[in-house]
């Protein structure tokens, strides 16, 4: 059989990774030894040697996370602190880079956002939290150096930008996440979706947020690197918790309709095309008190008023064949003109069928529209589907 | 049983050869979610891509190990691709083929040689 050599690393690679990252340069997270001891298959991802799966395998890991709880190492992501003498300065400054409402984000709350560029494209997506005297920002691994450089260039010297190299980041996701983490500190059960708090867990100062990227309820836990392995082991000791690799992380987020940066959104896609305007608060939109004032505002606000020519949509292949990233889409079985492209696609273990998302011309973006994806030279039917494929389990 | 460097196994049954993928290959692939089989009666040449196999992680092809004619395909696999992970060297065979000269198998690896090949 051909293609086996790729089977270990056909995880969607991020742009900067495909530009060439030699194995000898791979970085390790503080949990590397634990991954190896758990029998993980390690692959290069965004410059890090990361677990793509453990002994359960992608399918069972995915299903376990939806049924109970899964523990993910996301320490490769960038954790950044923005600090200014007057915290309002840092908040106002961040608003110049992202189309979100930072100023009115109250202490103890977090938001999803995205860095835009002057052309209205997306440079990266991020989470930012108001932690009182500072903002805590989490960005994608592949983009973190560029993001830090962008923030330094725009925000310093009034705001200090510090990339934390001494903390790991774990995600505990799934319907049992609350019960499991509350055994370590009951306060986490009282947190709502997108709350953040400092919580001592397993003897370490953890920065906990009730969030994640699987569509499930759960937590993301920033922990000092030196305490990360002990915390991970303590969580894994619970019978409901399994270690989950990047393979299942990808299928979980795809079923949840969440974008993978570099694939479903990138520097050419606007937040309007990407269907992310829910993440732009009214105050930053046209007519709002602080409308605009972020890179690419002209295009983004114009598109919000006038509409866009292409849109990100969910795609449900009608047969069993997965439609992978790059699959061209057509309006009919014999049309010559391509009207879209799959940007993420694979098998959805919870759906029990292939799932995908991609961009299509606006004329073909309505739910239920039948399109055709070309797979190995054959045109196979695929319908435009509502996202997410699996309903979110957030505790709002 | 004989083995190819493409991680297929071949078992002679009368004048036919049964073909599947090895347990090693199935493990490397991970959970198989989609299989496309050749047509019965199809004439194939060595190294033709005749089976598509997709796992949660990757798409792969199975190549015809020899020249010949496909005599039977394991149709139930299409409905239950996960069988490839459960019993790759038994129930989850992919196709049977008739070949001109069974002696072509003599050059292929036996189990010991294949084990050494995959290290």
Short mmCIF file of C-alpha atoms in Angstrom, two decimals:
data_model
loop_
_atom_site.label_atom_id
_atom_site.label_comp_id
_atom_site.label_asym_id
_atom_site.label_seq_id
_atom_site.Cartn_x
_atom_site.Cartn_y
_atom_site.Cartn_z
CA UNK A 1 0.00 0.00 0.00
CA UNK A 2 1.11 3.51 -0.70
CA UNK A 3 0.83 6.42 1.67
CA UNK A 4 1.56 4.52 4.83
CA UNK A 5 4.68 6.50 5.43
CA UNK A 6 2.50 9.56 5.94
CA UNK A 7 0.00 7.92 8.23
CA UNK A 8 1.76 9.14 11.33
CA UNK A 9 1.87 12.75 10.34
CA UNK A 10 -1.00 13.61 8.08
CA UNK A 11 -2.31 15.93 10.67
CA UNK A 12 -3.13 19.27 9.11
CA UNK A 13 0.17 21.06 9.18
CA UNK A 14 0.30 24.76 9.77
CA UNK A 15 1.72 27.01 7.11
CA UNK A 16 4.87 27.86 8.92
CA UNK A 17 5.53 24.20 9.51
CA UNK A 18 5.28 23.30 5.86
CA UNK A 19 7.84 26.00 5.13
CA UNK A 20 10.30 23.51 6.52
CA UNK A 21 11.05 22.49 10.02
CA UNK A 22 13.81 19.98 10.47
CA UNK A 23 13.27 17.24 13.00
CA UNK A 24 16.47 18.13 14.80
CA UNK A 25 15.04 21.55 15.62
CA UNK A 26 11.82 20.31 17.16
CA UNK A 27 10.98 21.78 20.52
CA UNK A 28 9.49 19.77 23.36
CA UNK A 29 6.79 20.75 25.81
CA UNK A 30 7.26 20.11 29.56
CA UNK A 31 5.05 17.02 29.13
CA UNK A 32 7.23 15.36 26.47
CA UNK A 33 8.52 12.56 28.70
CA UNK A 34 5.00 11.86 29.94
CA UNK A 35 3.72 11.55 26.37
CA UNK A 36 6.44 9.07 25.51
CA UNK A 37 5.82 7.07 28.68
CA UNK A 38 2.11 6.90 27.80
CA UNK A 39 2.95 5.37 24.44
CA UNK A 40 2.16 8.42 22.32
CA UNK A 41 3.03 8.54 18.66
CA UNK A 42 4.96 11.78 18.34
CA UNK A 43 4.87 13.94 15.21
CA UNK A 44 6.19 17.37 14.28
CA UNK A 45 3.57 20.08 14.65
CA UNK A 46 4.26 23.81 14.48
CA UNK A 47 7.88 23.22 15.39
CA UNK A 48 7.11 20.98 18.35
CA UNK A 49 7.35 17.24 18.82
CA UNK A 50 3.72 16.56 19.76
CA UNK A 51 1.54 13.51 20.48
CA UNK A 52 -0.75 12.82 17.51
CA UNK A 53 -2.35 9.91 19.33
CA UNK A 54 -1.87 7.58 22.29
CA UNK A 55 -2.54 3.86 22.48
CA UNK A 56 -6.35 4.30 22.29
CA UNK A 57 -6.10 5.72 18.78
CA UNK A 58 -7.77 8.77 17.26
CA UNK A 59 -11.28 7.34 17.02
CA UNK A 60 -11.55 6.13 20.62
CA UNK A 61 -9.82 9.21 21.98
CA UNK A 62 -12.33 11.41 20.17
CA UNK A 63 -15.32 9.43 21.45
CA UNK A 64 -13.92 9.29 24.97
CA UNK A 65 -13.57 13.08 25.08
CA UNK A 66 -17.22 13.52 24.04
CA UNK A 67 -18.42 10.87 26.53
CA UNK A 68 -16.20 11.54 29.57
CA UNK A 69 -13.08 13.71 29.69
CA UNK A 70 -9.88 14.10 27.73
CA UNK A 71 -6.59 15.73 28.67
CA UNK A 72 -4.69 17.62 25.95
CA UNK A 73 -1.21 19.10 26.03
CA UNK A 74 -1.47 22.45 24.28
CA UNK A 75 1.74 23.84 25.74
CA UNK A 76 3.00 24.60 22.24
CA UNK A 77 0.58 27.52 22.10
CA UNK A 78 1.88 30.96 22.99
CA UNK A 79 0.98 32.37 26.40
CA UNK A 80 1.53 36.10 26.50
CA UNK A 81 1.08 38.72 29.21
CA UNK A 82 0.26 42.33 28.33
CA UNK A 83 0.88 44.70 31.18
CA UNK A 84 0.76 48.46 31.60
CA UNK A 85 0.93 50.71 34.64
CA UNK A 86 -2.71 51.61 34.11
CA UNK A 87 -4.43 48.37 32.93
CA UNK A 88 -6.78 50.43 30.74
CA UNK A 89 -3.81 51.40 28.57
CA UNK A 90 -3.08 47.78 27.62
CA UNK A 91 -6.77 47.14 26.92
CA UNK A 92 -7.08 50.18 24.66
CA UNK A 93 -3.82 49.27 22.94
CA UNK A 94 -4.94 45.71 22.15
CA UNK A 95 -8.09 47.14 20.57
CA UNK A 96 -5.88 48.71 17.88
CA UNK A 97 -4.90 45.20 16.70
CA UNK A 98 -8.15 43.23 17.00
CA UNK A 99 -11.81 44.00 16.22
CA UNK A 100 -12.99 42.94 19.67
CA UNK A 101 -14.22 44.86 22.68
CA UNK A 102 -11.32 44.67 25.13
CA UNK A 103 -12.06 47.79 27.19
CA UNK A 104 -15.35 46.52 28.55
CA UNK A 105 -14.19 42.97 29.18
CA UNK A 106 -14.52 42.69 32.93
CA UNK A 107 -11.97 41.13 35.25
CA UNK A 108 -12.27 37.35 35.34
CA UNK A 109 -13.67 37.03 31.81
CA UNK A 110 -12.17 35.87 28.51
CA UNK A 111 -13.03 36.45 24.85
CA UNK A 112 -12.20 34.93 21.48
CA UNK A 113 -10.58 37.29 19.01
CA UNK A 114 -8.41 37.57 15.92
CA UNK A 115 -5.53 39.73 14.76
CA UNK A 116 -6.44 41.33 11.44
CA UNK A 117 -4.16 42.80 8.78
CA UNK A 118 -4.50 45.96 6.71
CA UNK A 119 -6.15 43.97 3.92
CA UNK A 120 -8.83 42.72 6.33
CA UNK A 121 -7.44 39.19 6.48
CA UNK A 122 -6.80 37.23 9.66
CA UNK A 123 -3.23 36.96 10.95
CA UNK A 124 -4.11 34.61 13.81
CA UNK A 125 -6.94 33.85 16.19
CA UNK A 126 -6.53 34.13 19.94
CA UNK A 127 -8.09 34.11 23.37
CA UNK A 128 -7.63 37.09 25.66
CA UNK A 129 -8.55 37.35 29.31
CA UNK A 130 -8.80 40.21 31.77
CA UNK A 131 -6.82 39.02 34.78
CA UNK A 132 -7.06 42.25 36.75
CA UNK A 133 -3.74 44.02 36.50
CA UNK A 134 -2.87 42.41 33.15
CA UNK A 135 -4.26 40.80 30.03
CA UNK A 136 -3.48 37.14 29.36
CA UNK A 137 -3.40 36.24 25.69
CA UNK A 138 -3.14 32.76 24.16
CA UNK A 139 -2.15 32.47 20.50
CA UNK A 140 -1.46 29.65 18.05
CA UNK A 141 1.92 27.93 18.23
CA UNK A 142 2.80 28.49 14.58
CA UNK A 143 2.05 32.21 14.83
CA UNK A 144 3.35 33.04 18.27
CA UNK A 145 6.63 34.63 17.25
CA UNK A 146 4.87 36.80 14.66
CA UNK A 147 2.12 37.66 17.12
CA UNK A 148 4.58 38.70 19.81
CA UNK A 149 6.52 40.79 17.26
CA UNK A 150 3.27 42.40 16.11
CA UNK A 151 2.22 43.24 19.65
CA UNK A 152 5.68 44.54 20.58
CA UNK A 153 5.82 46.77 17.51
CA UNK A 154 2.39 48.22 18.14
CA UNK A 155 2.14 48.32 21.93
CA UNK A 156 5.59 48.93 23.41
CA UNK A 157 6.81 50.84 25.33
CA UNK A 158 3.53 51.81 27.02
CA UNK A 159 2.63 48.13 27.29
CA UNK A 160 5.08 45.34 28.07
CA UNK A 161 4.62 42.19 26.02
CA UNK A 162 5.96 39.06 27.65
CA UNK A 163 5.92 35.63 26.04
CA UNK A 164 5.88 33.12 28.90
CA UNK A 165 8.39 30.32 28.38
CA UNK A 166 7.96 28.81 31.84
CA UNK A 167 4.35 27.67 31.78
CA UNK A 168 2.64 24.66 30.24
CA UNK A 169 -0.95 24.72 29.01
CA UNK A 170 -3.31 21.77 29.49
CA UNK A 171 -6.88 21.40 28.31
CA UNK A 172 -9.31 19.17 30.16
CA UNK A 173 -12.36 18.74 27.94
CA UNK A 174 -15.57 16.78 28.04
CA UNK A 175 -18.77 16.39 30.06
CA UNK A 176 -16.87 14.95 33.04
CA UNK A 177 -14.26 17.73 33.09
CA UNK A 178 -16.09 19.70 35.77
CA UNK A 179 -16.41 16.75 38.16
CA UNK A 180 -12.79 15.77 37.64
CA UNK A 181 -11.28 19.21 38.14
CA UNK A 182 -13.61 20.09 41.03
CA UNK A 183 -12.03 17.24 42.98
CA UNK A 184 -8.88 19.36 42.99
CA UNK A 185 -10.64 22.63 43.80
CA UNK A 186 -14.41 23.09 44.11
CA UNK A 187 -14.35 26.68 42.85
CA UNK A 188 -13.95 25.52 39.25
CA UNK A 189 -17.50 24.12 39.31
CA UNK A 190 -18.82 27.63 39.84
CA UNK A 191 -17.05 29.06 36.80
CA UNK A 192 -19.14 29.78 33.72
CA UNK A 193 -18.07 29.42 30.08
CA UNK A 194 -15.25 31.93 29.42
CA UNK A 195 -14.64 32.73 33.10
CA UNK A 196 -11.00 32.85 34.19
CA UNK A 197 -9.58 32.48 37.69
CA UNK A 198 -6.37 31.75 39.56
CA UNK A 199 -6.81 28.42 41.30
CA UNK A 200 -4.29 26.35 43.29
CA UNK A 201 -4.40 22.83 41.86
CA UNK A 202 -2.11 20.00 42.90
CA UNK A 203 0.02 22.52 44.76
CA UNK A 204 0.61 24.83 41.80
CA UNK A 205 -0.75 28.26 40.92
CA UNK A 206 -2.91 27.56 37.91
CA UNK A 207 -4.64 30.07 35.67
CA UNK A 208 -7.85 28.33 34.77
CA UNK A 209 -10.37 29.31 32.10
CA UNK A 210 -13.63 27.53 31.38
CA UNK A 211 -13.08 27.13 27.66
CA UNK A 212 -11.51 24.92 25.05
CA UNK A 213 -11.55 24.01 21.40
CA UNK A 214 -13.49 20.77 21.22
CA UNK A 215 -17.08 22.03 21.49
CA UNK A 216 -17.29 20.35 24.88
CA UNK A 217 -17.48 21.91 28.31
CA UNK A 218 -14.08 22.02 29.93
CA UNK A 219 -11.10 23.99 31.11
CA UNK A 220 -7.79 25.29 29.89
CA UNK A 221 -5.18 25.31 32.62
CA UNK A 222 -1.97 27.32 32.50
CA UNK A 223 0.44 25.75 34.97
CA UNK A 224 4.11 26.39 35.87
CA UNK A 225 6.24 24.10 33.69
CA UNK A 226 7.83 22.47 36.72
CA UNK A 227 4.42 21.38 38.04
CA UNK A 228 2.88 20.39 34.70
CA UNK A 229 3.71 16.70 34.70
CA UNK A 230 2.44 16.19 38.25
CA UNK A 231 -0.80 17.99 37.38
CA UNK A 232 -1.26 15.96 34.20
CA UNK A 233 -0.63 12.72 36.09
CA UNK A 234 -3.07 13.73 38.82
CA UNK A 235 -5.79 14.41 36.24
CA UNK A 236 -5.03 11.25 34.27
CA UNK A 237 -5.32 9.22 37.48
CA UNK A 238 -9.08 9.78 37.37
CA UNK A 239 -10.83 6.86 35.68
CA UNK A 240 -12.84 9.20 33.45
CA UNK A 241 -9.79 10.91 31.96
CA UNK A 242 -7.74 9.75 28.97
CA UNK A 243 -4.86 11.50 27.25
CA UNK A 244 -5.95 12.80 23.85
CA UNK A 245 -3.62 13.59 20.95
CA UNK A 246 -3.67 16.18 18.22
CA UNK A 247 -5.42 13.80 15.81
CA UNK A 248 -8.58 13.72 17.90
CA UNK A 249 -8.19 17.38 18.77
CA UNK A 250 -8.51 18.07 15.05
CA UNK A 251 -11.61 15.90 14.51
CA UNK A 252 -13.23 17.28 17.69
CA UNK A 253 -12.77 20.91 16.66
CA UNK A 254 -13.92 20.15 13.11
CA UNK A 255 -17.17 18.56 14.34
CA UNK A 256 -17.59 21.62 16.58
CA UNK A 257 -17.29 23.86 13.51
CA UNK A 258 -14.21 25.62 14.90
CA UNK A 259 -11.58 27.06 12.58
CA UNK A 260 -8.00 25.85 12.39
CA UNK A 261 -5.78 28.81 11.64
CA UNK A 262 -3.79 28.42 8.41
CA UNK A 263 -6.54 26.21 6.99
CA UNK A 264 -10.07 27.52 7.58
CA UNK A 265 -8.93 31.07 8.14
CA UNK A 266 -5.73 32.77 7.06
CA UNK A 267 -4.25 36.11 6.06
CA UNK A 268 -6.48 36.28 2.97
CA UNK A 269 -9.83 35.39 4.56
CA UNK A 270 -11.76 38.13 6.29
CA UNK A 271 -13.70 37.51 9.50
CA UNK A 272 -16.87 38.13 7.49
CA UNK A 273 -16.04 35.46 4.91
CA UNK A 274 -14.98 33.18 7.74
CA UNK A 275 -18.31 33.59 9.52
CA UNK A 276 -16.63 34.98 12.64
CA UNK A 277 -18.50 38.28 13.04
CA UNK A 278 -20.22 36.82 16.14
CA UNK A 279 -16.79 37.44 17.69
CA UNK A 280 -16.97 41.19 16.96
CA UNK A 281 -18.88 43.04 19.62
CA UNK A 282 -21.33 45.81 18.61
CA UNK A 283 -19.15 48.57 19.98
CA UNK A 284 -16.48 47.83 17.34
CA UNK A 285 -18.93 47.49 14.44
CA UNK A 286 -20.25 50.26 12.20
CA UNK A 287 -22.34 52.61 14.35
CA UNK A 288 -20.66 51.49 17.58
CA UNK A 289 -18.93 53.93 19.93
CA UNK A 290 -15.52 52.50 19.05
CA UNK A 291 -16.29 51.34 15.51
CA UNK A 292 -13.23 50.48 13.43
CA UNK A 293 -9.77 51.41 14.63
CA UNK A 294 -8.32 47.96 13.91
CA UNK A 295 -6.30 46.83 10.85
CA UNK A 296 -8.47 46.20 7.79
CA UNK A 297 -11.53 47.87 9.32
CA UNK A 298 -12.48 49.36 5.94
CA UNK A 299 -12.89 45.98 4.28
CA UNK A 300 -14.34 44.21 7.28
CA UNK A 301 -16.98 46.80 8.13
CA UNK A 302 -17.85 47.24 4.43
CA UNK A 303 -18.31 43.47 4.04
CA UNK A 304 -20.51 43.37 7.12
CA UNK A 305 -22.81 45.87 5.40
CA UNK A 306 -22.64 44.70 1.80
CA UNK A 307 -22.03 40.99 2.14
CA UNK A 308 -19.23 38.83 0.76
CA UNK A 309 -18.68 36.83 -2.41
CA UNK A 310 -17.51 33.67 -0.62
CA UNK A 311 -18.39 32.17 2.72
CA UNK A 312 -17.14 29.47 5.04
CA UNK A 313 -19.72 26.69 5.29
CA UNK A 314 -20.09 23.25 6.80
CA UNK A 315 -20.03 20.40 4.30
CA UNK A 316 -21.53 16.93 4.72
CA UNK A 317 -20.30 14.46 2.12
CA UNK A 318 -23.27 12.25 1.22
CA UNK A 319 -21.20 9.09 0.75
CA UNK A 320 -18.62 7.51 2.99
CA UNK A 321 -15.55 8.99 1.35
CA UNK A 322 -13.94 11.75 3.41
CA UNK A 323 -13.31 15.00 1.52
CA UNK A 324 -9.94 16.23 2.67
CA UNK A 325 -8.45 19.71 2.67
CA UNK A 326 -7.97 20.94 -0.88
CA UNK A 327 -10.88 19.02 -2.42
CA UNK A 328 -12.30 21.27 -5.19
CA UNK A 329 -16.05 21.90 -5.11
CA UNK A 330 -18.40 22.28 -8.08
CA UNK A 331 -22.06 23.24 -8.44
CA UNK A 332 -22.90 20.12 -10.44
CA UNK A 333 -21.44 16.78 -11.46
CA UNK A 334 -20.29 18.17 -14.81
CA UNK A 335 -19.73 21.88 -14.19
CA UNK A 336 -16.40 23.25 -15.42
CA UNK A 337 -16.06 26.11 -12.97
CA UNK A 338 -14.87 25.45 -9.46
CA UNK A 339 -17.06 27.28 -6.91
CA UNK A 340 -15.28 26.39 -3.71
CA UNK A 341 -12.62 24.40 -1.85
CA UNK A 342 -12.59 22.22 1.25
CA UNK A 343 -10.33 23.72 3.93
CA UNK A 344 -10.70 21.01 6.59
CA UNK A 345 -12.15 17.58 6.16
CA UNK A 346 -12.08 14.11 7.51
CA UNK A 347 -14.15 11.55 9.34
CA UNK A 348 -16.25 12.73 12.27
CA UNK A 349 -16.29 9.92 14.83
CA UNK A 350 -19.27 11.34 16.76
CA UNK A 351 -21.21 12.11 13.58
CA UNK A 352 -20.24 8.67 12.29
CA UNK A 353 -19.68 10.03 8.81
CA UNK A 354 -17.32 12.31 6.94
CA UNK A 355 -17.49 16.01 7.82
CA UNK A 356 -15.78 19.01 6.29
CA UNK A 357 -15.80 22.74 5.99
CA UNK A 358 -14.67 25.05 3.28
CA UNK A 359 -15.28 28.20 1.30
CA UNK A 360 -17.92 28.41 -1.42
CA UNK A 361 -19.24 31.23 -3.59
CA UNK A 362 -22.03 33.01 -1.73
CA UNK A 363 -24.57 31.88 -4.33
CA UNK A 364 -24.00 28.27 -3.25
CA UNK A 365 -23.70 28.80 0.50
CA UNK A 366 -27.25 28.14 1.61
CA UNK A 367 -27.74 25.16 3.93
CA UNK A 368 -28.97 22.11 2.08
CA UNK A 369 -27.43 23.07 -1.28
CA UNK A 370 -26.00 20.01 -3.01
CA UNK A 371 -22.49 20.51 -4.37
CA UNK A 372 -19.95 18.08 -5.75
CA UNK A 373 -16.47 17.48 -4.44
CA UNK A 374 -13.88 15.99 -6.74
CA UNK A 375 -12.18 13.08 -5.00
CA UNK A 376 -9.67 10.99 -6.94
CA UNK A 377 -11.16 12.21 -10.22
CA UNK A 378 -14.77 11.48 -9.27
CA UNK A 379 -17.46 14.05 -8.51
CA UNK A 380 -19.16 13.02 -5.27
CA UNK A 381 -22.22 14.78 -3.79
CA UNK A 382 -21.77 16.89 -0.67
CA UNK A 383 -24.36 19.13 0.96
CA UNK A 384 -23.86 22.49 2.57
CA UNK A 385 -24.55 21.87 6.25
CA UNK A 386 -25.22 23.93 9.33
CA UNK A 387 -22.27 24.26 11.74
CA UNK A 388 -21.52 22.86 14.23
CA UNK A 389 -21.99 19.21 13.35
CA UNK A 390 -22.12 18.37 17.05
CA UNK A 391 -23.91 20.71 19.47
CA UNK A 392 -21.69 22.54 21.95
CA UNK A 393 -21.78 21.46 25.58
CA UNK A 394 -20.68 24.78 27.11
CA UNK A 395 -21.86 25.75 30.61
CA UNK A 396 -23.00 29.30 29.96
CA UNK B 1 1.59 -16.34 3.69
CA UNK B 2 3.78 -13.98 1.64
CA UNK B 3 4.39 -10.29 2.16
CA UNK B 4 5.22 -7.29 -0.01
CA UNK B 5 7.21 -4.18 0.83
CA UNK B 6 3.93 -2.31 0.40
CA UNK B 7 2.66 -4.07 3.55
CA UNK B 8 0.27 -6.44 1.81
CA UNK B 9 -0.09 -10.08 2.64
CA UNK B 10 -0.90 -12.74 0.04
CA UNK B 11 -2.30 -16.18 0.75
CA UNK B 12 -2.71 -18.83 -1.91
CA UNK B 13 -6.12 -20.54 -1.96
CA UNK B 14 -6.30 -23.07 -4.80
CA UNK B 15 -5.49 -21.16 -7.95
CA UNK B 16 -6.37 -17.79 -6.40
CA UNK B 17 -4.46 -15.35 -4.23
CA UNK B 18 -6.18 -13.60 -1.31
CA UNK B 19 -4.81 -10.12 -0.57
CA UNK B 20 -5.03 -7.92 2.52
CA UNK B 21 -2.90 -5.51 4.53
CA UNK B 22 -0.68 -6.51 7.41
CA UNK B 23 -1.45 -5.95 11.09
CA UNK B 24 1.53 -3.61 11.14
CA UNK B 25 0.03 -1.51 8.34
CA UNK B 26 -3.40 -1.47 9.98
CA UNK B 27 -1.89 -0.30 13.23
CA UNK B 28 0.10 2.43 11.52
CA UNK B 29 -2.96 3.61 9.60
CA UNK B 30 -5.17 3.86 12.64
CA UNK B 31 -8.94 3.53 12.53
CA UNK B 32 -10.02 2.80 8.98
CA UNK B 33 -13.16 4.73 8.01
CA UNK B 34 -13.50 4.29 4.25
CA UNK B 35 -12.68 1.62 1.70
CA UNK B 36 -13.16 1.58 -2.06
CA UNK B 37 -12.69 -1.83 -3.68
CA UNK B 38 -11.97 -2.76 -7.32
CA UNK B 39 -14.60 -4.38 -9.56
CA UNK B 40 -14.90 -8.13 -9.78
CA UNK B 41 -13.63 -9.25 -13.16
CA UNK B 42 -11.33 -6.25 -13.47
CA UNK B 43 -7.97 -6.94 -15.10
CA UNK B 44 -5.15 -5.32 -13.16
CA UNK B 45 -1.44 -4.79 -13.64
CA UNK B 46 1.17 -4.90 -10.92
CA UNK B 47 1.29 -1.59 -8.99
CA UNK B 48 -2.10 -0.35 -10.23
CA UNK B 49 -3.83 1.53 -7.43
CA UNK B 50 -6.87 -0.66 -6.97
CA UNK B 51 -8.04 -0.09 -3.41
CA UNK B 52 -8.48 3.23 -1.62
CA UNK B 53 -8.25 3.01 2.14
CA UNK B 54 -8.79 6.02 4.36
CA UNK B 55 -8.19 6.15 8.07
CA UNK B 56 -8.97 8.96 10.46
CA UNK B 57 -5.50 10.20 9.68
CA UNK B 58 -4.70 9.54 6.05
CA UNK B 59 -5.67 8.31 2.63
CA UNK B 60 -3.63 5.43 1.21
CA UNK B 61 -3.76 3.18 -1.83
CA UNK B 62 -3.34 -0.53 -2.06
CA UNK B 63 -1.48 -1.57 -5.17
CA UNK B 64 -2.08 -4.69 -7.19
CA UNK B 65 0.76 -6.98 -6.05
CA UNK B 66 0.88 -8.83 -9.37
CA UNK B 67 -0.71 -8.87 -12.84
CA UNK B 68 -4.03 -10.73 -12.85
CA UNK B 69 -7.82 -10.60 -12.71
CA UNK B 70 -9.89 -9.70 -9.65
CA UNK B 71 -12.21 -12.63 -8.95
CA UNK B 72 -13.88 -11.53 -5.73
CA UNK B 73 -13.94 -8.50 -3.41
CA UNK B 74 -14.77 -8.42 0.29
CA UNK B 75 -17.91 -6.27 -0.09
CA UNK B 76 -18.85 -6.20 3.66
CA UNK B 77 -15.69 -4.18 4.33
CA UNK B 78 -17.26 -1.19 2.57
CA UNK B 79 -20.01 -1.09 5.22
CA UNK B 80 -17.69 -1.97 8.08
CA UNK B 81 -14.25 -0.56 7.34
CA UNK B 82 -13.29 -0.88 11.03
CA UNK B 83 -12.89 -4.64 10.46
CA UNK B 84 -9.52 -3.85 8.94
CA UNK B 85 -8.32 -2.85 12.40
CA UNK B 86 -9.96 -5.80 14.13
CA UNK B 87 -8.79 -8.66 11.93
CA UNK B 88 -6.45 -7.36 9.21
CA UNK B 89 -4.82 -10.70 8.42
CA UNK B 90 -8.03 -12.75 8.58
CA UNK B 91 -11.62 -11.63 7.91
CA UNK B 92 -10.61 -8.27 6.55
CA UNK B 93 -9.07 -9.43 3.29
CA UNK B 94 -9.64 -7.01 0.42
CA UNK B 95 -9.80 -9.02 -2.79
CA UNK B 96 -9.01 -12.32 -4.42
CA UNK B 97 -7.23 -12.45 -7.73
CA UNK B 98 -6.25 -15.00 -10.31
CA UNK B 99 -2.71 -14.77 -11.57
CA UNK B 100 -0.96 -16.50 -14.45
CA UNK B 101 2.03 -17.77 -12.61
CA UNK B 102 1.93 -18.52 -8.90
CA UNK B 103 5.70 -18.88 -8.86
CA UNK B 104 5.85 -15.06 -8.84
CA UNK B 105 5.11 -15.35 -5.12
CA UNK B 106 8.33 -17.24 -4.53
CA UNK B 107 10.35 -14.02 -4.65
CA UNK B 108 8.23 -12.35 -1.98
CA UNK B 109 9.07 -12.13 1.71
CA UNK B 110 7.95 -14.80 4.13
CA UNK B 111 6.77 -13.84 7.60
CA UNK B 112 10.24 -13.84 9.14
CA UNK B 113 11.61 -11.65 6.35
CA UNK B 114 8.67 -9.24 6.64
CA UNK B 115 9.13 -8.94 10.40
CA UNK B 116 12.75 -8.06 9.79
CA UNK B 117 11.69 -5.60 7.06
CA UNK B 118 9.41 -3.64 9.41
CA UNK B 119 12.02 -3.82 12.15
#
